[in-house]
């Protein structure tokens, strides 16, 4: 698994200097993390797995964190659970 974080090139990111990232696993977009500047500090960063994950697996596919490092850690924990399940994609 070669999970990497890349800055988005969206118009919103360029024009407003938003902190917005996509997660890529072996060339495939699998998630997104971005700073929600209008949220409370405790939930400033939003993360989401953007590919289909069977809800029956009980894996969290999105969440919020106070900073980028914690958002990445939460994403990684859920992503590793997805990769451990053969029916996740």
PDB file of C-alpha atoms in Angstrom:
ATOM      1  CA  UNK A   1       0.000   0.000   0.000  1.00  0.00           C
ATOM      2  CA  UNK A   2       1.452   3.338  -1.088  1.00  0.00           C
ATOM      3  CA  UNK A   3      -0.931   5.843   0.507  1.00  0.00           C
ATOM      4  CA  UNK A   4       0.087   9.444  -0.215  1.00  0.00           C
ATOM      5  CA  UNK A   5      -1.308  12.897   0.463  1.00  0.00           C
ATOM      6  CA  UNK A   6      -1.488  15.436  -2.395  1.00  0.00           C
ATOM      7  CA  UNK A   7      -2.605  19.060  -2.338  1.00  0.00           C
ATOM      8  CA  UNK A   8      -5.694  19.588  -4.499  1.00  0.00           C
ATOM      9  CA  UNK A   9      -5.619  21.863  -7.479  1.00  0.00           C
ATOM     10  CA  UNK A  10      -9.236  22.994  -7.243  1.00  0.00           C
ATOM     11  CA  UNK A  11     -10.239  26.571  -7.988  1.00  0.00           C
ATOM     12  CA  UNK A  12     -11.254  27.070  -4.347  1.00  0.00           C
ATOM     13  CA  UNK A  13      -7.841  25.915  -3.162  1.00  0.00           C
ATOM     14  CA  UNK A  14      -5.939  28.216  -5.510  1.00  0.00           C
ATOM     15  CA  UNK A  15      -8.092  31.294  -5.066  1.00  0.00           C
ATOM     16  CA  UNK A  16      -8.664  31.198  -1.320  1.00  0.00           C
ATOM     17  CA  UNK A  17      -5.561  29.370  -0.129  1.00  0.00           C
ATOM     18  CA  UNK A  18      -7.679  26.594   1.405  1.00  0.00           C
ATOM     19  CA  UNK A  19      -5.854  23.627   2.860  1.00  0.00           C
ATOM     20  CA  UNK A  20      -7.376  20.807   0.836  1.00  0.00           C
ATOM     21  CA  UNK A  21      -5.834  17.409   0.071  1.00  0.00           C
ATOM     22  CA  UNK A  22      -6.634  14.132  -1.663  1.00  0.00           C
ATOM     23  CA  UNK A  23      -5.442  10.730  -0.520  1.00  0.00           C
ATOM     24  CA  UNK A  24      -4.073   8.512  -3.270  1.00  0.00           C
ATOM     25  CA  UNK A  25      -3.370   4.793  -2.992  1.00  0.00           C
ATOM     26  CA  UNK A  26      -1.341   3.313  -5.846  1.00  0.00           C
ATOM     27  CA  UNK A  27      -2.580   5.970  -8.284  1.00  0.00           C
ATOM     28  CA  UNK A  28      -6.256   5.780  -7.246  1.00  0.00           C
ATOM     29  CA  UNK A  29      -8.033   8.624  -5.440  1.00  0.00           C
ATOM     30  CA  UNK A  30      -9.445   7.110  -2.254  1.00  0.00           C
ATOM     31  CA  UNK A  31     -10.083  10.031   0.076  1.00  0.00           C
ATOM     32  CA  UNK A  32     -10.021  13.682   0.914  1.00  0.00           C
ATOM     33  CA  UNK A  33      -8.943  15.853   3.845  1.00  0.00           C
ATOM     34  CA  UNK A  34      -9.614  19.554   4.119  1.00  0.00           C
ATOM     35  CA  UNK A  35      -9.663  22.381   6.609  1.00  0.00           C
ATOM     36  CA  UNK A  36     -13.139  23.688   7.348  1.00  0.00           C
ATOM     37  CA  UNK A  37     -12.320  27.201   8.522  1.00  0.00           C
ATOM     38  CA  UNK A  38     -15.891  27.811   9.642  1.00  0.00           C
ATOM     39  CA  UNK A  39     -15.965  24.885  12.094  1.00  0.00           C
ATOM     40  CA  UNK A  40     -15.148  24.899  15.775  1.00  0.00           C
ATOM     41  CA  UNK A  41     -11.422  24.344  16.424  1.00  0.00           C
ATOM     42  CA  UNK A  42     -12.094  20.856  17.835  1.00  0.00           C
ATOM     43  CA  UNK A  43     -13.537  19.749  14.489  1.00  0.00           C
ATOM     44  CA  UNK A  44     -11.630  21.975  12.074  1.00  0.00           C
ATOM     45  CA  UNK A  45     -10.394  19.168   9.769  1.00  0.00           C
ATOM     46  CA  UNK A  46     -12.744  16.930   7.809  1.00  0.00           C
ATOM     47  CA  UNK A  47     -11.628  13.613   6.317  1.00  0.00           C
ATOM     48  CA  UNK A  48     -13.477  11.089   4.165  1.00  0.00           C
ATOM     49  CA  UNK A  49     -12.857   7.842   2.341  1.00  0.00           C
ATOM     50  CA  UNK A  50     -14.388   8.548  -1.062  1.00  0.00           C
ATOM     51  CA  UNK A  51     -14.588   5.063  -2.538  1.00  0.00           C
ATOM     52  CA  UNK A  52     -17.377   2.620  -1.741  1.00  0.00           C
ATOM     53  CA  UNK A  53     -17.043   0.810   1.577  1.00  0.00           C
ATOM     54  CA  UNK A  54     -19.721  -1.742   2.431  1.00  0.00           C
ATOM     55  CA  UNK A  55     -21.665  -0.292   5.394  1.00  0.00           C
ATOM     56  CA  UNK A  56     -22.061  -3.799   6.839  1.00  0.00           C
ATOM     57  CA  UNK A  57     -18.337  -3.736   7.653  1.00  0.00           C
ATOM     58  CA  UNK A  58     -18.897  -1.009  10.259  1.00  0.00           C
ATOM     59  CA  UNK A  59     -15.884   1.027   9.136  1.00  0.00           C
ATOM     60  CA  UNK A  60     -15.989   4.803   9.660  1.00  0.00           C
ATOM     61  CA  UNK A  61     -15.649   6.492   6.284  1.00  0.00           C
ATOM     62  CA  UNK A  62     -15.554  10.084   7.504  1.00  0.00           C
ATOM     63  CA  UNK A  63     -14.809  12.136  10.555  1.00  0.00           C
ATOM     64  CA  UNK A  64     -13.477  15.353  12.012  1.00  0.00           C
ATOM     65  CA  UNK A  65     -10.338  16.249  13.924  1.00  0.00           C
ATOM     66  CA  UNK A  66      -8.766  19.382  15.397  1.00  0.00           C
ATOM     67  CA  UNK A  67      -5.650  19.278  13.193  1.00  0.00           C
ATOM     68  CA  UNK A  68      -4.252  17.750  10.029  1.00  0.00           C
ATOM     69  CA  UNK A  69      -2.086  15.198  11.843  1.00  0.00           C
ATOM     70  CA  UNK A  70      -5.042  13.747  13.737  1.00  0.00           C
ATOM     71  CA  UNK A  71      -7.221  13.768  10.622  1.00  0.00           C
ATOM     72  CA  UNK A  72      -4.527  11.818   8.756  1.00  0.00           C
ATOM     73  CA  UNK A  73      -4.244   9.336  11.637  1.00  0.00           C
ATOM     74  CA  UNK A  74      -8.015   8.777  11.726  1.00  0.00           C
ATOM     75  CA  UNK A  75      -8.129   8.360   7.957  1.00  0.00           C
ATOM     76  CA  UNK A  76      -5.272   5.870   8.057  1.00  0.00           C
ATOM     77  CA  UNK A  77      -6.907   3.783  10.786  1.00  0.00           C
ATOM     78  CA  UNK A  78     -10.117   3.472   8.769  1.00  0.00           C
ATOM     79  CA  UNK A  79      -8.256   2.938   5.504  1.00  0.00           C
ATOM     80  CA  UNK A  80      -6.236   0.082   6.972  1.00  0.00           C
ATOM     81  CA  UNK A  81      -9.484  -1.582   8.071  1.00  0.00           C
ATOM     82  CA  UNK A  82     -10.812  -1.189   4.509  1.00  0.00           C
ATOM     83  CA  UNK A  83      -7.682  -2.768   3.072  1.00  0.00           C
ATOM     84  CA  UNK A  84      -7.962  -5.690   5.479  1.00  0.00           C
ATOM     85  CA  UNK A  85     -11.480  -6.473   4.197  1.00  0.00           C
ATOM     86  CA  UNK A  86     -11.565  -8.186   0.765  1.00  0.00           C
ATOM     87  CA  UNK A  87     -15.101  -6.879  -0.003  1.00  0.00           C
ATOM     88  CA  UNK A  88     -14.328  -3.183   0.587  1.00  0.00           C
ATOM     89  CA  UNK A  89     -14.075  -2.093  -3.036  1.00  0.00           C
TER      90      UNK A  89
END
